[in-house]
């Protein structure tokens, strides 16, 4: 309390008379020193009020800041000397606050962030940049870059502080200059790593840029922190400029090797939050090709982005179906992203122009993998295979082959073959589905038995089955109403019929 009162008196003295200007050092020393957390917070609040007032009163030097020694020369007036001197103190304050964004205590980090953003707003309203010509931008980009650098430390997770900063990203001008600052930061930091991932830094960048909500049209851009007189003439007011900056930022971020977990996070939001706001979405092909080649769940997720580029932007991807075929391994029935993968697989195999050998290879591999799949996956994949037969009737030879192989030992299909055309799938039969007709789960056995009948022309709707879980399947079975099963045609009235009744009457205990 005593410290707070002393700082309040110091603040009042500095703002009350320029003769007390040197007392600003009392506040700055407390801010920069290794003091108690509460003392630092008090000093931070004092600096916020002090330099906030000086900016509003326009008592800081405007224009390129001369060195302190140079400002002592006779060619500066007493007024300018004071403004230059106080501007240097303001710079020291900003440097201290930037350093405190890395403090151990979150309260100190938060106060430093909020104070710096207050200065950003005030500098935007009362620029320290000298306007040389009409059309020059006076937004404090350098100060905002200091804030962005503080949000992106190299060796710690800053997600909590970044979440606190997200409220400022609602402003169109803040978002635009943050995007540009992030792009600059990535270029400065990642070029030194020699393609070695920086997990904390890259995760912090992702935490900052992934929630960005881009406007869809120029008329959506109405919320600005500050507007200059010539605002309409500046790039920051144009949606096209925002999209260009957004695209450049993501391409800069994704051209560097990412930690494995981050690939998944990027790919999950790519189709909704990134590609629609790029001027040239096809520039993502290098990243998607790299991700598609990694394998496992990352490849499955990369399919979504590739699908958009292939179908909406006429992208040609050599050996696409060969790579898609290679993704079919036992894990596809178990992975977290199973529903999304089979939804996309359904789309990619929807064309009736695909060759029969290719579709047959997919049917055979899915069927073979189904032998070890859980029931909830089987209830989805069996109707999926039936739909493929409906789209490609020439593949029905796999079902209607009387003398075909009856088990794996006789099957000509080569499961290990990477090239679908060489897998000999069309020479095989679906003995795997016949095997599933004896499955322990009655619903699976019933679903597999449908191939014993002629298929209807109407495709099955599998959308409700894609995300079927083991819990839902179990819950469905438990809630089934079991009707009484009659065991005899006539109800038994006694062990020996009517004679038994007479016997019981004769030997009654009564």
Tab-separated table of C-alpha atoms in Angstrom, residues 176-441:
chain	number	residue	atom	x	y	z
A	176	UNK	CA	-4.012	-6.972	-40.695
A	177	UNK	CA	-0.860	-5.656	-39.022
A	178	UNK	CA	-0.593	-8.696	-36.730
A	179	UNK	CA	-0.693	-10.947	-39.805
A	180	UNK	CA	2.146	-8.966	-41.357
A	181	UNK	CA	4.120	-8.966	-38.096
A	182	UNK	CA	3.740	-12.753	-37.752
A	183	UNK	CA	5.000	-13.240	-41.319
A	184	UNK	CA	8.041	-11.109	-40.517
A	185	UNK	CA	8.647	-13.005	-37.266
A	186	UNK	CA	8.520	-16.397	-39.005
A	187	UNK	CA	11.065	-15.230	-41.560
A	188	UNK	CA	13.416	-13.958	-38.848
A	189	UNK	CA	13.150	-16.991	-36.535
A	190	UNK	CA	12.803	-20.025	-38.794
A	191	UNK	CA	15.635	-19.177	-41.194
A	192	UNK	CA	18.081	-19.734	-38.322
A	193	UNK	CA	16.885	-23.266	-37.508
A	194	UNK	CA	18.121	-25.055	-40.655
A	195	UNK	CA	14.746	-26.801	-41.120
A	196	UNK	CA	14.719	-28.059	-37.522
A	197	UNK	CA	11.237	-27.666	-35.963
A	198	UNK	CA	10.816	-25.293	-33.023
A	199	UNK	CA	7.845	-26.928	-31.238
A	200	UNK	CA	7.050	-24.136	-28.755
A	201	UNK	CA	7.485	-21.294	-31.228
A	202	UNK	CA	5.514	-22.974	-34.015
A	203	UNK	CA	2.725	-23.965	-31.630
A	204	UNK	CA	2.550	-20.360	-30.388
A	205	UNK	CA	2.315	-19.079	-33.954
A	206	UNK	CA	-0.477	-21.561	-34.674
A	207	UNK	CA	-2.330	-20.559	-31.495
A	208	UNK	CA	-2.174	-16.930	-32.618
A	209	UNK	CA	-3.170	-17.326	-36.272
A	210	UNK	CA	-5.553	-20.310	-36.279
A	211	UNK	CA	-8.529	-18.458	-34.682
A	212	UNK	CA	-8.307	-15.584	-37.201
A	213	UNK	CA	-11.751	-14.827	-38.644
A	214	UNK	CA	-11.286	-13.298	-42.070
A	215	UNK	CA	-14.012	-11.065	-43.556
A	216	UNK	CA	-15.843	-12.391	-46.628
A	217	UNK	CA	-16.403	-9.058	-48.373
A	218	UNK	CA	-15.295	-5.425	-48.155
A	219	UNK	CA	-18.528	-4.358	-46.508
A	220	UNK	CA	-17.757	-6.709	-43.563
A	221	UNK	CA	-14.708	-4.609	-42.685
A	222	UNK	CA	-16.249	-2.034	-40.392
A	223	UNK	CA	-14.462	-2.462	-37.061
A	224	UNK	CA	-11.197	-0.521	-36.911
A	225	UNK	CA	-9.286	0.535	-33.827
A	226	UNK	CA	-8.464	3.888	-35.423
A	227	UNK	CA	-9.217	5.407	-38.831
A	228	UNK	CA	-6.959	7.955	-40.502
A	229	UNK	CA	-8.307	10.801	-42.607
A	230	UNK	CA	-7.305	9.098	-45.858
A	231	UNK	CA	-8.333	5.625	-44.637
A	232	UNK	CA	-10.152	4.522	-47.820
A	233	UNK	CA	-6.973	4.984	-49.865
A	234	UNK	CA	-4.849	2.677	-47.681
A	235	UNK	CA	-4.295	-1.058	-48.175
A	236	UNK	CA	-5.507	-1.826	-44.668
A	237	UNK	CA	-9.056	-0.939	-45.746
A	238	UNK	CA	-9.023	-3.319	-48.756
A	239	UNK	CA	-10.104	-6.964	-48.431
A	240	UNK	CA	-7.773	-7.965	-51.275
A	241	UNK	CA	-4.768	-6.709	-49.282
A	242	UNK	CA	-5.954	-8.638	-46.218
A	243	UNK	CA	-6.228	-11.836	-48.272
A	244	UNK	CA	-2.766	-11.347	-49.751
A	245	UNK	CA	-1.255	-10.844	-46.295
A	246	UNK	CA	-3.196	-13.839	-44.913
A	247	UNK	CA	-2.025	-16.072	-47.765
A	248	UNK	CA	1.591	-14.963	-47.422
A	249	UNK	CA	1.528	-15.620	-43.657
A	250	UNK	CA	0.209	-19.184	-43.967
A	251	UNK	CA	2.544	-20.065	-46.850
A	252	UNK	CA	5.457	-18.709	-44.824
A	253	UNK	CA	4.398	-20.764	-41.797
A	254	UNK	CA	3.754	-24.006	-43.687
A	255	UNK	CA	6.886	-24.017	-45.817
A	256	UNK	CA	8.900	-25.044	-42.762
A	257	UNK	CA	8.885	-28.513	-41.243
A	258	UNK	CA	6.284	-28.791	-38.475
A	259	UNK	CA	6.071	-31.044	-35.401
A	260	UNK	CA	3.861	-34.082	-36.203
A	261	UNK	CA	1.031	-32.983	-33.916
A	262	UNK	CA	0.872	-29.588	-35.581
A	263	UNK	CA	0.357	-31.096	-39.055
A	264	UNK	CA	-2.891	-32.614	-37.777
A	265	UNK	CA	-4.094	-29.359	-36.219
A	266	UNK	CA	-3.423	-27.402	-39.416
A	267	UNK	CA	-5.082	-29.983	-41.657
A	268	UNK	CA	-8.218	-30.112	-39.494
A	269	UNK	CA	-8.911	-26.383	-40.059
A	270	UNK	CA	-7.411	-26.063	-43.570
A	271	UNK	CA	-10.589	-26.534	-45.636
A	272	UNK	CA	-12.756	-24.212	-43.521
A	273	UNK	CA	-10.476	-21.525	-42.113
A	274	UNK	CA	-7.574	-21.190	-44.586
A	275	UNK	CA	-8.281	-22.220	-48.201
A	276	UNK	CA	-11.484	-20.142	-48.651
A	277	UNK	CA	-9.608	-16.928	-47.789
A	278	UNK	CA	-6.609	-17.422	-50.068
A	279	UNK	CA	-6.335	-15.652	-53.412
A	280	UNK	CA	-4.597	-18.699	-54.899
A	281	UNK	CA	-5.459	-21.856	-52.925
A	282	UNK	CA	-3.421	-24.003	-55.329
A	283	UNK	CA	-0.260	-22.592	-53.726
A	284	UNK	CA	-1.017	-25.025	-50.876
A	285	UNK	CA	-0.189	-28.014	-53.067
A	286	UNK	CA	3.412	-28.298	-51.816
A	287	UNK	CA	2.299	-28.456	-48.182
A	288	UNK	CA	-0.533	-30.891	-48.916
A	289	UNK	CA	1.701	-33.137	-51.016
A	290	UNK	CA	4.250	-33.240	-48.203
A	291	UNK	CA	1.560	-33.985	-45.601
A	292	UNK	CA	-0.069	-36.606	-47.856
A	293	UNK	CA	3.253	-38.419	-48.091
A	294	UNK	CA	3.849	-38.584	-44.328
A	295	UNK	CA	1.395	-41.437	-43.851
A	296	UNK	CA	-1.070	-42.436	-41.159
A	297	UNK	CA	-3.664	-39.999	-39.829
A	298	UNK	CA	-1.794	-37.015	-41.338
A	299	UNK	CA	-2.271	-38.432	-44.845
A	300	UNK	CA	-5.949	-39.065	-44.152
A	301	UNK	CA	-6.439	-35.446	-43.081
A	302	UNK	CA	-4.503	-34.110	-46.084
A	303	UNK	CA	-7.120	-35.747	-48.316
A	304	UNK	CA	-9.637	-33.038	-47.461
A	305	UNK	CA	-7.461	-30.220	-48.779
A	306	UNK	CA	-6.473	-32.211	-51.866
A	307	UNK	CA	-10.110	-32.957	-52.598
A	308	UNK	CA	-10.905	-29.214	-52.628
A	309	UNK	CA	-7.948	-28.415	-54.903
A	310	UNK	CA	-8.723	-31.289	-57.307
A	311	UNK	CA	-12.480	-30.709	-57.589
A	312	UNK	CA	-12.749	-26.935	-57.217
A	313	UNK	CA	-9.450	-25.744	-58.698
A	314	UNK	CA	-8.763	-28.452	-61.329
A	315	UNK	CA	-5.516	-29.536	-59.728
A	316	UNK	CA	-3.858	-32.585	-61.279
A	317	UNK	CA	-2.248	-34.965	-58.801
A	318	UNK	CA	-0.253	-37.825	-60.406
A	319	UNK	CA	-0.798	-41.325	-58.930
A	320	UNK	CA	-3.504	-39.958	-56.630
A	321	UNK	CA	-5.519	-43.200	-56.492
A	322	UNK	CA	-2.398	-45.275	-55.996
A	323	UNK	CA	-1.565	-43.179	-52.927
A	324	UNK	CA	-5.180	-43.300	-51.749
A	325	UNK	CA	-5.112	-47.109	-52.082
A	326	UNK	CA	-1.923	-47.285	-50.002
A	327	UNK	CA	-3.699	-45.479	-47.149
A	328	UNK	CA	-5.966	-48.484	-46.643
A	329	UNK	CA	-4.359	-50.327	-43.747
A	330	UNK	CA	-5.802	-51.860	-40.544
A	331	UNK	CA	-5.716	-48.483	-38.759
A	332	UNK	CA	-8.400	-46.898	-41.017
A	333	UNK	CA	-11.113	-48.679	-39.037
A	334	UNK	CA	-9.736	-47.440	-35.710
A	335	UNK	CA	-8.393	-43.908	-36.207
A	336	UNK	CA	-10.033	-40.822	-34.733
A	337	UNK	CA	-10.634	-39.391	-38.220
A	338	UNK	CA	-12.333	-42.528	-39.630
A	339	UNK	CA	-15.612	-40.751	-40.425
A	340	UNK	CA	-13.888	-37.962	-42.364
A	341	UNK	CA	-11.705	-40.432	-44.281
A	342	UNK	CA	-14.592	-42.633	-45.426
A	343	UNK	CA	-16.657	-39.589	-46.350
A	344	UNK	CA	-13.838	-38.439	-48.642
A	345	UNK	CA	-13.156	-41.956	-49.931
A	346	UNK	CA	-16.818	-42.151	-50.885
A	347	UNK	CA	-16.502	-38.883	-52.819
A	348	UNK	CA	-13.324	-39.948	-54.620
A	349	UNK	CA	-14.877	-43.276	-55.668
A	350	UNK	CA	-18.187	-41.726	-56.733
A	351	UNK	CA	-17.262	-41.259	-60.406
A	352	UNK	CA	-18.712	-43.914	-62.729
A	353	UNK	CA	-15.736	-43.365	-65.082
A	354	UNK	CA	-13.232	-45.103	-62.809
A	355	UNK	CA	-11.852	-48.358	-64.270
A	356	UNK	CA	-13.303	-51.611	-62.873
A	357	UNK	CA	-9.901	-52.969	-61.801
A	358	UNK	CA	-9.343	-49.882	-59.605
A	359	UNK	CA	-12.702	-50.063	-57.819
A	360	UNK	CA	-12.342	-53.844	-57.420
A	361	UNK	CA	-8.954	-53.328	-55.745
A	362	UNK	CA	-10.506	-50.922	-53.238
A	363	UNK	CA	-13.401	-53.326	-52.571
A	364	UNK	CA	-11.038	-56.259	-51.991
A	365	UNK	CA	-8.678	-54.380	-49.693
A	366	UNK	CA	-11.547	-52.956	-47.644
A	367	UNK	CA	-13.060	-56.451	-47.393
A	368	UNK	CA	-9.789	-58.084	-46.363
A	369	UNK	CA	-9.172	-55.448	-43.683
A	370	UNK	CA	-12.762	-55.915	-42.495
A	371	UNK	CA	-11.869	-59.371	-41.151
A	372	UNK	CA	-10.187	-57.726	-38.150
A	373	UNK	CA	-12.378	-54.608	-37.874
A	374	UNK	CA	-14.656	-53.832	-34.895
A	375	UNK	CA	-18.438	-54.295	-35.352
A	376	UNK	CA	-19.203	-50.550	-35.465
A	377	UNK	CA	-16.809	-50.167	-38.420
A	378	UNK	CA	-18.231	-53.229	-40.200
A	379	UNK	CA	-21.763	-51.850	-40.030
A	380	UNK	CA	-20.448	-48.846	-41.964
A	381	UNK	CA	-18.100	-50.519	-44.466
A	382	UNK	CA	-20.477	-53.262	-45.661
A	383	UNK	CA	-23.083	-50.729	-46.962
A	384	UNK	CA	-20.117	-48.718	-48.299
A	385	UNK	CA	-18.997	-51.725	-50.386
A	386	UNK	CA	-22.579	-52.337	-51.535
A	387	UNK	CA	-22.760	-48.760	-52.817
A	388	UNK	CA	-19.569	-49.326	-54.823
A	389	UNK	CA	-21.222	-52.346	-56.493
A	390	UNK	CA	-24.253	-50.205	-57.351
A	391	UNK	CA	-22.059	-47.542	-59.001
A	392	UNK	CA	-19.825	-50.073	-60.775
A	393	UNK	CA	-21.911	-53.106	-61.818
A	394	UNK	CA	-18.916	-54.606	-63.642
A	395	UNK	CA	-17.393	-55.362	-60.216
A	396	UNK	CA	-20.285	-57.675	-59.273
A	397	UNK	CA	-18.215	-60.520	-60.708
A	398	UNK	CA	-16.555	-60.556	-57.277
A	399	UNK	CA	-19.870	-61.673	-55.756
A	400	UNK	CA	-21.172	-63.936	-58.510
A	401	UNK	CA	-18.206	-66.238	-59.078
A	402	UNK	CA	-19.338	-69.815	-58.315
A	403	UNK	CA	-15.920	-71.432	-58.442
A	404	UNK	CA	-14.030	-68.554	-56.894
A	405	UNK	CA	-11.595	-68.833	-53.970
A	406	UNK	CA	-13.165	-69.756	-50.641
A	407	UNK	CA	-10.378	-68.598	-48.335
A	408	UNK	CA	-7.077	-66.713	-48.291
A	409	UNK	CA	-4.988	-69.699	-49.385
A	410	UNK	CA	-6.774	-69.894	-52.766
A	411	UNK	CA	-7.191	-66.143	-53.289
A	412	UNK	CA	-5.245	-64.717	-56.282
A	413	UNK	CA	-5.614	-61.182	-54.861
A	414	UNK	CA	-2.216	-59.764	-53.817
A	415	UNK	CA	-2.781	-57.696	-50.684
A	416	UNK	CA	0.810	-56.421	-50.541
A	417	UNK	CA	0.805	-55.084	-54.127
A	418	UNK	CA	0.978	-51.250	-54.104
A	419	UNK	CA	-0.258	-50.849	-57.683
A	420	UNK	CA	-4.060	-51.475	-57.836
A	421	UNK	CA	-3.842	-52.612	-61.480
A	422	UNK	CA	-1.472	-55.461	-60.527
A	423	UNK	CA	-3.368	-56.674	-57.460
A	424	UNK	CA	-5.493	-59.220	-59.427
A	425	UNK	CA	-8.585	-58.071	-57.548
A	426	UNK	CA	-10.958	-58.795	-60.467
A	427	UNK	CA	-9.825	-62.453	-60.477
A	428	UNK	CA	-10.872	-62.883	-56.868
A	429	UNK	CA	-14.168	-63.151	-54.971
A	430	UNK	CA	-15.590	-61.656	-51.786
A	431	UNK	CA	-15.164	-64.692	-49.536
A	432	UNK	CA	-14.344	-62.207	-46.759
A	433	UNK	CA	-17.912	-60.850	-46.739
A	434	UNK	CA	-19.235	-64.433	-46.791
A	435	UNK	CA	-17.073	-65.117	-43.734
A	436	UNK	CA	-18.607	-62.095	-41.988
A	437	UNK	CA	-22.035	-63.717	-42.410
A	438	UNK	CA	-20.961	-65.916	-39.483
A	439	UNK	CA	-19.836	-62.956	-37.367
A	440	UNK	CA	-20.511	-63.102	-33.622
A	441	UNK	CA	-22.477	-59.857	-33.752
